[in-house]
Amino acid sequence: MNKKLKDFLFDKGYTKVKLKLTKTNHFELKASINGKKGRFILDTGASNSCVDFEFVDMFGLQVEDSNIKAAGAGAIDMLTQVSKKNTLKIGKWKSKKTSIILFDLTHVNTALISHNSKPIHGIIGADILKKTKAIIDYNKKYLYLNY
């Protein structure tokens, strides 16, 4: 029996989310935090999901200082904050206990804009991908998440 990937995954309790390939060759997806929609890059190399400091109020995040330093995309030792117990929704998948790291994503958005891509609100990282046993269909541009 030759089942399609999506049918196999649906039988296993997965849901799918459409990904958009940007001009910078990143996958972008829509997600909501605490009921507010945003644009996020899917980053398998990011250890944690994060939001730019600029959008703390937009997403209704309660923040506390963190002694973790962020690094990535050419920047190191960036100050961070953390927001715990947030509701994250990606497609039909939802978690009410998601921690979000906050840090300055100006360098990421500057790079995106310089390549004629839209700026993002944040990044969906490996923390969520591991939690959901995520599978990325690069060819069809879908992200599969398990409840």
Short mmCIF file of N, CA, C and O in Angstrom, two decimals:
data_model
loop_
_atom_site.label_atom_id
_atom_site.label_comp_id
_atom_site.label_asym_id
_atom_site.label_seq_id
_atom_site.Cartn_x
_atom_site.Cartn_y
_atom_site.Cartn_z
N MET A 1 0.85 -1.19 0.00
CA MET A 1 0.00 0.00 0.00
C MET A 1 0.89 1.24 0.00
O MET A 1 1.77 1.38 0.83
N ASN A 2 0.64 2.14 -0.91
CA ASN A 2 1.47 3.33 -1.07
C ASN A 2 0.68 4.57 -0.62
O ASN A 2 -0.03 5.18 -1.39
N LYS A 3 0.82 4.89 0.67
CA LYS A 3 0.13 6.06 1.23
C LYS A 3 0.94 7.31 0.98
O LYS A 3 2.16 7.29 1.02
N LYS A 4 0.26 8.40 0.77
CA LYS A 4 0.94 9.69 0.67
C LYS A 4 1.39 10.10 2.07
O LYS A 4 0.77 9.73 3.07
N LEU A 5 2.44 10.91 2.14
CA LEU A 5 2.97 11.37 3.41
C LEU A 5 1.90 12.03 4.26
O LEU A 5 1.75 11.73 5.44
N LYS A 6 1.14 12.93 3.67
CA LYS A 6 0.13 13.66 4.45
C LYS A 6 -0.91 12.72 5.03
O LYS A 6 -1.31 12.87 6.19
N ASP A 7 -1.35 11.72 4.27
CA ASP A 7 -2.34 10.77 4.78
C ASP A 7 -1.77 9.95 5.93
O ASP A 7 -2.43 9.71 6.94
N PHE A 8 -0.53 9.51 5.77
CA PHE A 8 0.15 8.76 6.82
C PHE A 8 0.25 9.58 8.09
O PHE A 8 -0.07 9.11 9.18
N LEU A 9 0.66 10.85 7.95
CA LEU A 9 0.82 11.72 9.12
C LEU A 9 -0.52 12.08 9.75
O LEU A 9 -0.64 12.15 10.97
N PHE A 10 -1.54 12.32 8.93
CA PHE A 10 -2.87 12.61 9.48
C PHE A 10 -3.36 11.43 10.31
O PHE A 10 -3.95 11.61 11.38
N ASP A 11 -3.10 10.21 9.84
CA ASP A 11 -3.48 9.01 10.60
C ASP A 11 -2.76 8.94 11.94
O ASP A 11 -3.26 8.34 12.88
N LYS A 12 -1.59 9.56 12.03
CA LYS A 12 -0.80 9.56 13.27
C LYS A 12 -1.10 10.78 14.15
O LYS A 12 -0.42 11.01 15.15
N GLY A 13 -2.10 11.60 13.77
CA GLY A 13 -2.51 12.72 14.60
C GLY A 13 -1.85 14.05 14.29
O GLY A 13 -1.94 14.99 15.06
N TYR A 14 -1.18 14.13 13.15
CA TYR A 14 -0.52 15.38 12.76
C TYR A 14 -1.51 16.33 12.10
O TYR A 14 -2.52 15.92 11.55
N THR A 15 -1.17 17.60 12.14
CA THR A 15 -1.89 18.63 11.41
C THR A 15 -0.86 19.32 10.52
O THR A 15 0.33 19.28 10.81
N LYS A 16 -1.30 19.95 9.43
CA LYS A 16 -0.32 20.57 8.54
C LYS A 16 -0.53 22.07 8.46
O LYS A 16 -1.64 22.57 8.60
N VAL A 17 0.59 22.76 8.23
CA VAL A 17 0.61 24.21 8.13
C VAL A 17 1.38 24.56 6.86
O VAL A 17 2.47 24.02 6.61
N LYS A 18 0.82 25.45 6.07
CA LYS A 18 1.48 25.88 4.83
C LYS A 18 2.68 26.75 5.15
O LYS A 18 2.61 27.64 5.99
N LEU A 19 3.78 26.51 4.46
CA LEU A 19 4.98 27.32 4.57
C LEU A 19 5.16 28.13 3.30
O LEU A 19 4.82 27.67 2.21
N LYS A 20 5.70 29.32 3.45
CA LYS A 20 5.99 30.17 2.31
C LYS A 20 7.50 30.31 2.21
O LYS A 20 8.16 30.65 3.20
N LEU A 21 8.05 30.05 1.04
CA LEU A 21 9.48 30.22 0.84
C LEU A 21 9.75 31.68 0.48
O LEU A 21 9.20 32.20 -0.49
N THR A 22 10.56 32.36 1.28
CA THR A 22 10.84 33.77 1.06
C THR A 22 11.95 33.94 0.03
O THR A 22 12.62 32.98 -0.35
N LYS A 23 12.18 35.18 -0.37
CA LYS A 23 13.25 35.48 -1.32
C LYS A 23 14.63 35.20 -0.74
O LYS A 23 15.60 35.06 -1.46
N THR A 24 14.71 35.10 0.59
CA THR A 24 15.98 34.79 1.25
C THR A 24 16.14 33.27 1.48
O THR A 24 17.05 32.84 2.18
N ASN A 25 15.21 32.50 0.92
CA ASN A 25 15.25 31.04 1.01
C ASN A 25 14.95 30.53 2.42
O ASN A 25 15.41 29.46 2.82
N HIS A 26 14.20 31.30 3.20
CA HIS A 26 13.72 30.87 4.50
C HIS A 26 12.26 30.45 4.37
O HIS A 26 11.54 30.98 3.53
N PHE A 27 11.83 29.54 5.22
CA PHE A 27 10.42 29.22 5.29
C PHE A 27 9.77 30.16 6.30
O PHE A 27 10.26 30.34 7.41
N GLU A 28 8.67 30.76 5.90
CA GLU A 28 7.91 31.67 6.74
C GLU A 28 6.55 31.04 7.01
O GLU A 28 6.01 30.34 6.15
N LEU A 29 6.02 31.30 8.20
CA LEU A 29 4.69 30.79 8.53
C LEU A 29 3.97 31.79 9.40
O LEU A 29 4.57 32.67 10.00
N LYS A 30 2.66 31.63 9.45
CA LYS A 30 1.83 32.46 10.31
C LYS A 30 1.60 31.70 11.61
O LYS A 30 1.43 30.48 11.61
N ALA A 31 1.62 32.41 12.70
CA ALA A 31 1.34 31.83 14.01
C ALA A 31 0.73 32.92 14.86
O ALA A 31 0.82 34.11 14.53
N SER A 32 0.10 32.53 15.96
CA SER A 32 -0.40 33.55 16.88
C SER A 32 0.12 33.26 18.28
O SER A 32 0.28 32.10 18.68
N ILE A 33 0.41 34.34 18.97
CA ILE A 33 0.82 34.27 20.37
C ILE A 33 -0.20 35.07 21.16
O ILE A 33 -0.46 36.24 20.85
N ASN A 34 -0.80 34.41 22.14
CA ASN A 34 -1.82 35.06 22.99
C ASN A 34 -2.92 35.71 22.15
O ASN A 34 -3.39 36.80 22.45
N GLY A 35 -3.28 35.04 21.05
CA GLY A 35 -4.38 35.51 20.21
C GLY A 35 -4.02 36.55 19.17
O GLY A 35 -4.88 36.96 18.39
N LYS A 36 -2.76 36.97 19.11
CA LYS A 36 -2.34 37.99 18.14
C LYS A 36 -1.50 37.33 17.04
O LYS A 36 -0.52 36.65 17.33
N LYS A 37 -1.90 37.53 15.79
CA LYS A 37 -1.23 36.90 14.67
C LYS A 37 0.09 37.59 14.32
O LYS A 37 0.21 38.81 14.45
N GLY A 38 1.04 36.78 13.86
CA GLY A 38 2.32 37.31 13.45
C GLY A 38 2.96 36.47 12.36
O GLY A 38 2.47 35.40 12.01
N ARG A 39 4.05 36.99 11.83
CA ARG A 39 4.82 36.34 10.77
C ARG A 39 6.14 35.86 11.38
O ARG A 39 6.86 36.65 12.00
N PHE A 40 6.45 34.59 11.17
CA PHE A 40 7.61 33.98 11.79
C PHE A 40 8.43 33.21 10.77
O PHE A 40 7.88 32.65 9.82
N ILE A 41 9.72 33.16 11.00
CA ILE A 41 10.59 32.31 10.21
C ILE A 41 10.72 30.98 10.95
O ILE A 41 10.84 30.96 12.18
N LEU A 42 10.68 29.90 10.20
CA LEU A 42 10.92 28.58 10.76
C LEU A 42 12.43 28.35 10.72
O LEU A 42 13.03 28.41 9.66
N ASP A 43 13.02 28.14 11.88
CA ASP A 43 14.48 28.02 11.96
C ASP A 43 14.87 26.78 12.76
O ASP A 43 14.84 26.79 13.98
N THR A 44 15.23 25.72 12.05
CA THR A 44 15.60 24.46 12.70
C THR A 44 16.88 24.61 13.51
O THR A 44 17.14 23.82 14.41
N GLY A 45 17.68 25.63 13.21
CA GLY A 45 18.94 25.85 13.93
C GLY A 45 18.81 26.74 15.15
O GLY A 45 19.75 26.90 15.92
N ALA A 46 17.64 27.34 15.35
CA ALA A 46 17.40 28.19 16.53
C ALA A 46 16.96 27.28 17.67
O ALA A 46 15.98 26.54 17.54
N SER A 47 17.66 27.32 18.78
CA SER A 47 17.32 26.43 19.89
C SER A 47 15.98 26.78 20.52
O SER A 47 15.28 25.89 21.00
N ASN A 48 15.62 28.05 20.52
CA ASN A 48 14.37 28.50 21.13
C ASN A 48 13.58 29.39 20.20
O ASN A 48 14.15 30.11 19.38
N SER A 49 12.28 29.37 20.38
CA SER A 49 11.41 30.29 19.65
C SER A 49 11.53 31.66 20.29
O SER A 49 11.70 31.77 21.51
N CYS A 50 11.46 32.68 19.48
CA CYS A 50 11.68 34.03 20.02
C CYS A 50 10.85 35.06 19.29
O CYS A 50 10.33 34.83 18.20
N VAL A 51 10.75 36.21 19.92
CA VAL A 51 10.03 37.37 19.41
C VAL A 51 10.93 38.58 19.61
O VAL A 51 11.67 38.66 20.60
N ASP A 52 10.85 39.53 18.70
CA ASP A 52 11.60 40.77 18.82
C ASP A 52 11.04 41.59 19.99
O ASP A 52 9.83 41.63 20.20
N PHE A 53 11.94 42.24 20.73
CA PHE A 53 11.53 43.12 21.85
C PHE A 53 10.42 44.09 21.43
O PHE A 53 9.55 44.43 22.23
N GLU A 54 10.47 44.53 20.20
CA GLU A 54 9.53 45.53 19.68
C GLU A 54 8.07 45.09 19.78
O GLU A 54 7.16 45.91 19.82
N PHE A 55 7.83 43.76 19.85
CA PHE A 55 6.46 43.25 19.79
C PHE A 55 5.95 42.69 21.12
O PHE A 55 4.97 41.95 21.16
N VAL A 56 6.61 43.06 22.23
CA VAL A 56 6.18 42.62 23.56
C VAL A 56 4.73 43.01 23.82
O VAL A 56 3.90 42.17 24.21
N ASP A 57 4.39 44.27 23.59
CA ASP A 57 3.02 44.73 23.85
C ASP A 57 2.03 44.13 22.86
O ASP A 57 0.93 43.75 23.25
N MET A 58 2.43 44.05 21.61
CA MET A 58 1.54 43.50 20.57
C MET A 58 1.06 42.09 20.94
O MET A 58 -0.11 41.77 20.79
N PHE A 59 1.98 41.25 21.43
CA PHE A 59 1.64 39.88 21.78
C PHE A 59 1.23 39.71 23.25
O PHE A 59 0.94 38.60 23.68
N GLY A 60 1.18 40.80 24.00
CA GLY A 60 0.77 40.74 25.40
C GLY A 60 1.67 39.87 26.25
O GLY A 60 1.21 39.09 27.08
N LEU A 61 2.98 40.01 26.07
CA LEU A 61 3.95 39.17 26.77
C LEU A 61 4.32 39.75 28.13
O LEU A 61 4.59 40.95 28.24
N GLN A 62 4.32 38.91 29.14
CA GLN A 62 4.80 39.27 30.47
C GLN A 62 6.26 38.83 30.53
O GLN A 62 6.53 37.63 30.46
N VAL A 63 7.17 39.78 30.64
CA VAL A 63 8.59 39.43 30.50
C VAL A 63 9.34 39.52 31.83
O VAL A 63 8.96 40.26 32.73
N GLU A 64 10.38 38.72 31.91
CA GLU A 64 11.31 38.79 33.03
C GLU A 64 12.71 38.69 32.47
O GLU A 64 12.93 38.15 31.38
N ASP A 65 13.66 39.24 33.20
CA ASP A 65 15.04 39.22 32.74
C ASP A 65 15.56 37.80 32.70
O ASP A 65 15.14 36.93 33.45
N SER A 66 16.48 37.60 31.78
CA SER A 66 17.11 36.29 31.60
C SER A 66 18.62 36.49 31.57
O SER A 66 19.11 37.49 31.06
N ASN A 67 19.36 35.53 32.11
CA ASN A 67 20.82 35.66 32.04
C ASN A 67 21.39 34.87 30.85
O ASN A 67 22.58 34.72 30.72
N ILE A 68 20.49 34.41 29.97
CA ILE A 68 20.91 33.73 28.75
C ILE A 68 21.30 34.79 27.72
O ILE A 68 20.61 35.79 27.56
N LYS A 69 22.42 34.57 27.06
CA LYS A 69 22.84 35.46 25.97
C LYS A 69 22.50 34.78 24.66
O LYS A 69 22.75 33.59 24.47
N ALA A 70 21.93 35.54 23.74
CA ALA A 70 21.55 34.99 22.44
C ALA A 70 22.67 35.22 21.44
O ALA A 70 23.43 36.17 21.54
N ALA A 71 22.73 34.31 20.48
CA ALA A 71 23.68 34.44 19.38
C ALA A 71 23.03 33.89 18.13
O ALA A 71 22.21 32.98 18.19
N GLY A 72 23.42 34.44 17.01
CA GLY A 72 22.91 33.93 15.74
C GLY A 72 22.92 34.99 14.67
O GLY A 72 22.90 36.17 14.94
N ALA A 73 22.95 34.51 13.43
CA ALA A 73 22.90 35.38 12.25
C ALA A 73 23.89 36.53 12.35
O ALA A 73 23.58 37.67 12.06
N GLY A 74 25.09 36.22 12.81
CA GLY A 74 26.15 37.23 12.83
C GLY A 74 26.22 38.09 14.07
O GLY A 74 27.06 38.95 14.20
N ALA A 75 25.33 37.87 15.02
CA ALA A 75 25.34 38.65 16.25
C ALA A 75 25.58 37.72 17.44
O ALA A 75 25.11 36.59 17.44
N ILE A 76 26.33 38.20 18.44
CA ILE A 76 26.60 37.38 19.62
C ILE A 76 26.38 38.19 20.89
O ILE A 76 26.34 39.42 20.86
N ASP A 77 26.25 37.48 21.99
CA ASP A 77 26.10 38.09 23.32
C ASP A 77 24.99 39.13 23.41
O ASP A 77 25.14 40.18 24.04
N MET A 78 23.86 38.84 22.79
CA MET A 78 22.73 39.76 22.84
C MET A 78 21.92 39.50 24.10
O MET A 78 21.70 38.36 24.48
N LEU A 79 21.50 40.57 24.75
CA LEU A 79 20.67 40.45 25.95
C LEU A 79 19.31 39.85 25.59
O LEU A 79 18.78 40.11 24.52
N THR A 80 18.77 39.07 26.51
CA THR A 80 17.47 38.46 26.29
C THR A 80 16.57 38.64 27.50
O THR A 80 17.04 38.95 28.60
N GLN A 81 15.30 38.45 27.26
CA GLN A 81 14.32 38.34 28.31
C GLN A 81 13.50 37.09 27.99
O GLN A 81 13.59 36.55 26.88
N VAL A 82 12.70 36.65 28.94
CA VAL A 82 11.87 35.47 28.71
C VAL A 82 10.44 35.78 29.12
O VAL A 82 10.20 36.56 30.05
N SER A 83 9.51 35.19 28.40
CA SER A 83 8.09 35.29 28.73
C SER A 83 7.56 33.86 28.79
O SER A 83 7.69 33.11 27.82
N LYS A 84 6.97 33.50 29.92
CA LYS A 84 6.51 32.12 30.13
C LYS A 84 5.00 32.03 30.07
O LYS A 84 4.30 33.02 30.20
N LYS A 85 4.52 30.81 29.87
CA LYS A 85 3.09 30.47 29.90
C LYS A 85 2.27 31.27 28.88
O LYS A 85 1.23 31.85 29.20
N ASN A 86 2.77 31.31 27.65
CA ASN A 86 2.04 31.96 26.56
C ASN A 86 1.28 30.91 25.75
O ASN A 86 1.68 29.76 25.67
N THR A 87 0.20 31.35 25.12
CA THR A 87 -0.54 30.49 24.22
C THR A 87 0.00 30.69 22.81
O THR A 87 -0.07 31.79 22.27
N LEU A 88 0.55 29.62 22.25
CA LEU A 88 1.08 29.64 20.89
C LEU A 88 0.19 28.77 20.04
O LEU A 88 -0.11 27.63 20.40
N LYS A 89 -0.24 29.32 18.90
CA LYS A 89 -1.08 28.56 17.97
C LYS A 89 -0.45 28.63 16.59
O LYS A 89 -0.14 29.71 16.08
N ILE A 90 -0.22 27.45 16.03
CA ILE A 90 0.31 27.32 14.67
C ILE A 90 -0.65 26.40 13.93
O ILE A 90 -0.73 25.21 14.24
N GLY A 91 -1.40 26.96 12.99
CA GLY A 91 -2.45 26.16 12.34
C GLY A 91 -3.44 25.70 13.39
O GLY A 91 -3.90 26.48 14.21
N LYS A 92 -3.72 24.39 13.43
CA LYS A 92 -4.66 23.84 14.42
C LYS A 92 -3.95 23.42 15.70
O LYS A 92 -4.60 23.12 16.69
N TRP A 93 -2.62 23.39 15.68
CA TRP A 93 -1.85 23.01 16.87
C TRP A 93 -1.82 24.18 17.85
O TRP A 93 -1.68 25.34 17.46
N LYS A 94 -1.94 23.86 19.15
CA LYS A 94 -1.98 24.92 20.16
C LYS A 94 -1.32 24.44 21.45
O LYS A 94 -1.50 23.29 21.85
N SER A 95 -0.57 25.32 22.09
CA SER A 95 0.02 25.05 23.40
C SER A 95 -0.23 26.26 24.29
O SER A 95 -0.04 27.40 23.86
N LYS A 96 -0.62 26.01 25.52
CA LYS A 96 -0.91 27.10 26.46
C LYS A 96 0.24 27.37 27.43
O LYS A 96 0.11 28.19 28.31
N LYS A 97 1.35 26.66 27.28
CA LYS A 97 2.45 26.80 28.23
C LYS A 97 3.77 27.04 27.51
O LYS A 97 4.79 26.45 27.85
N THR A 98 3.77 27.91 26.54
CA THR A 98 4.96 28.13 25.72
C THR A 98 5.80 29.28 26.27
O THR A 98 5.29 30.37 26.52
N SER A 99 7.09 29.01 26.44
CA SER A 99 8.04 30.07 26.79
C SER A 99 8.59 30.68 25.52
O SER A 99 8.88 29.97 24.55
N ILE A 100 8.70 31.99 25.53
CA ILE A 100 9.22 32.73 24.37
C ILE A 100 10.42 33.54 24.84
O ILE A 100 10.35 34.23 25.86
N ILE A 101 11.50 33.46 24.08
CA ILE A 101 12.68 34.29 24.35
C ILE A 101 12.51 35.59 23.59
O ILE A 101 12.08 35.59 22.44
N LEU A 102 12.84 36.69 24.24
CA LEU A 102 12.77 38.00 23.58
C LEU A 102 14.17 38.54 23.40
O LEU A 102 14.97 38.52 24.33
N PHE A 103 14.46 39.00 22.19
CA PHE A 103 15.72 39.69 21.95
C PHE A 103 15.60 40.52 20.69
O PHE A 103 14.59 40.48 19.99
N ASP A 104 16.60 41.29 20.43
CA ASP A 104 16.61 42.24 19.33
C ASP A 104 16.83 41.51 18.00
O ASP A 104 17.89 40.96 17.76
N LEU A 105 15.81 41.52 17.15
CA LEU A 105 15.89 40.87 15.84
C LEU A 105 16.12 41.89 14.72
O LEU A 105 15.91 41.58 13.54
N THR A 106 16.59 43.08 15.08
CA THR A 106 16.83 44.11 14.07
C THR A 106 17.76 43.61 12.97
O THR A 106 17.51 43.86 11.78
N HIS A 107 18.84 42.92 13.36
CA HIS A 107 19.80 42.43 12.36
C HIS A 107 19.15 41.44 11.39
O HIS A 107 19.47 41.44 10.20
N VAL A 108 18.22 40.63 11.87
CA VAL A 108 17.52 39.68 11.00
C VAL A 108 16.59 40.44 10.05
O VAL A 108 16.60 40.21 8.84
N ASN A 109 15.79 41.36 10.60
CA ASN A 109 14.85 42.10 9.76
C ASN A 109 15.56 43.01 8.77
O ASN A 109 15.10 43.18 7.64
N THR A 110 16.68 43.58 9.16
CA THR A 110 17.46 44.40 8.22
C THR A 110 17.92 43.55 7.03
O THR A 110 17.82 43.98 5.87
N ALA A 111 18.39 42.35 7.30
CA ALA A 111 18.82 41.45 6.22
C ALA A 111 17.64 41.05 5.34
O ALA A 111 17.76 41.03 4.11
N LEU A 112 16.51 40.75 5.95
CA LEU A 112 15.33 40.37 5.16
C LEU A 112 14.89 41.52 4.25
O LEU A 112 14.64 41.32 3.06
N ILE A 113 14.79 42.70 4.82
CA ILE A 113 14.34 43.87 4.05
C ILE A 113 15.31 44.17 2.91
O ILE A 113 14.89 44.50 1.80
N SER A 114 16.61 44.02 3.17
CA SER A 114 17.60 44.31 2.11
C SER A 114 17.49 43.32 0.95
O SER A 114 17.97 43.60 -0.15
N HIS A 115 16.84 42.19 1.17
CA HIS A 115 16.61 41.21 0.11
C HIS A 115 15.16 41.22 -0.36
O HIS A 115 14.66 40.23 -0.90
N ASN A 116 14.49 42.33 -0.12
CA ASN A 116 13.10 42.52 -0.55
C ASN A 116 12.12 41.51 0.04
O ASN A 116 11.15 41.13 -0.59
N SER A 117 12.40 41.06 1.26
CA SER A 117 11.47 40.21 1.99
C SER A 117 10.83 41.05 3.10
O SER A 117 11.37 42.07 3.51
N LYS A 118 9.69 40.58 3.57
CA LYS A 118 9.00 41.29 4.64
C LYS A 118 9.67 41.00 5.98
O LYS A 118 10.16 39.89 6.20
N PRO A 119 9.67 41.96 6.90
CA PRO A 119 10.22 41.70 8.24
C PRO A 119 9.34 40.71 9.00
O PRO A 119 8.17 40.51 8.65
N ILE A 120 9.91 40.11 10.02
CA ILE A 120 9.20 39.11 10.81
C ILE A 120 8.99 39.60 12.23
O ILE A 120 9.65 40.53 12.68
N HIS A 121 8.07 38.95 12.92
CA HIS A 121 7.84 39.24 14.34
C HIS A 121 8.72 38.36 15.22
O HIS A 121 9.02 38.72 16.35
N GLY A 122 9.08 37.18 14.69
CA GLY A 122 9.86 36.27 15.50
C GLY A 122 10.28 35.03 14.74
O GLY A 122 10.16 34.95 13.52
N ILE A 123 10.74 34.05 15.49
CA ILE A 123 11.28 32.81 14.95
C ILE A 123 10.65 31.64 15.69
O ILE A 123 10.55 31.65 16.92
N ILE A 124 10.22 30.64 14.94
CA ILE A 124 9.79 29.37 15.53
C ILE A 124 10.99 28.45 15.47
O ILE A 124 11.52 28.17 14.39
N GLY A 125 11.46 28.02 16.64
CA GLY A 125 12.71 27.26 16.72
C GLY A 125 12.54 25.80 17.07
O GLY A 125 11.42 25.26 17.13
N ALA A 126 13.67 25.17 17.35
CA ALA A 126 13.72 23.73 17.61
C ALA A 126 12.94 23.32 18.85
O ALA A 126 12.48 22.18 18.94
N ASP A 127 12.74 24.22 19.81
CA ASP A 127 11.95 23.87 20.99
C ASP A 127 10.55 23.41 20.59
O ASP A 127 10.06 22.39 21.05
N ILE A 128 9.92 24.15 19.70
CA ILE A 128 8.57 23.81 19.23
C ILE A 128 8.63 22.62 18.28
O ILE A 128 7.78 21.73 18.33
N LEU A 129 9.64 22.59 17.42
CA LEU A 129 9.75 21.48 16.47
C LEU A 129 9.93 20.15 17.18
O LEU A 129 9.32 19.15 16.80
N LYS A 130 10.72 20.14 18.25
CA LYS A 130 10.90 18.91 19.02
C LYS A 130 9.63 18.55 19.78
O LYS A 130 9.21 17.40 19.80
N LYS A 131 9.01 19.54 20.39
CA LYS A 131 7.80 19.32 21.19
C LYS A 131 6.67 18.72 20.35
O LYS A 131 5.90 17.90 20.84
N THR A 132 6.58 19.13 19.09
CA THR A 132 5.49 18.69 18.21
C THR A 132 5.89 17.53 17.31
O THR A 132 5.10 17.13 16.46
N LYS A 133 7.11 17.01 17.49
CA LYS A 133 7.62 15.95 16.60
C LYS A 133 7.45 16.36 15.14
O LYS A 133 6.97 15.61 14.30
N ALA A 134 7.84 17.59 14.86
CA ALA A 134 7.59 18.21 13.56
C ALA A 134 8.29 17.49 12.41
O ALA A 134 9.38 16.94 12.57
N ILE A 135 7.62 17.53 11.29
CA ILE A 135 8.17 17.01 10.03
C ILE A 135 7.99 18.11 9.00
O ILE A 135 6.89 18.67 8.86
N ILE A 136 9.06 18.42 8.29
CA ILE A 136 9.01 19.45 7.25
C ILE A 136 9.03 18.77 5.89
O ILE A 136 9.94 18.00 5.59
N ASP A 137 8.02 19.05 5.09
CA ASP A 137 7.99 18.58 3.70
C ASP A 137 8.53 19.74 2.86
O ASP A 137 7.80 20.67 2.51
N TYR A 138 9.82 19.69 2.59
CA TYR A 138 10.47 20.78 1.85
C TYR A 138 9.93 20.90 0.43
O TYR A 138 9.83 22.00 -0.10
N ASN A 139 9.60 19.79 -0.19
CA ASN A 139 9.14 19.80 -1.57
C ASN A 139 7.77 20.46 -1.71
O ASN A 139 7.57 21.33 -2.55
N LYS A 140 6.84 20.06 -0.86
CA LYS A 140 5.47 20.60 -0.95
C LYS A 140 5.26 21.83 -0.08
O LYS A 140 4.20 22.42 -0.08
N LYS A 141 6.26 22.19 0.72
CA LYS A 141 6.24 23.39 1.58
C LYS A 141 5.14 23.31 2.65
O LYS A 141 4.32 24.21 2.78
N TYR A 142 5.18 22.24 3.43
CA TYR A 142 4.29 22.08 4.56
C TYR A 142 5.08 21.70 5.81
O TYR A 142 6.08 21.00 5.73
N LEU A 143 4.58 22.18 6.94
CA LEU A 143 5.09 21.79 8.24
C LEU A 143 4.01 20.94 8.89
O LEU A 143 2.85 21.36 8.96
N TYR A 144 4.39 19.75 9.35
CA TYR A 144 3.45 18.87 10.05
C TYR A 144 3.78 18.88 11.53
O TYR A 144 4.94 18.71 11.91
N LEU A 145 2.76 19.10 12.35
CA LEU A 145 2.91 19.16 13.80
C LEU A 145 2.00 18.14 14.45
O LEU A 145 0.84 17.98 14.04
N ASN A 146 2.49 17.47 15.48
CA ASN A 146 1.69 16.48 16.19
C ASN A 146 1.19 17.08 17.49
O ASN A 146 1.91 17.81 18.15
N TYR A 147 -0.02 16.75 17.85
CA TYR A 147 -0.62 17.24 19.08
C TYR A 147 0.07 16.62 20.23
O TYR A 147 0.00 16.16 21.09
#
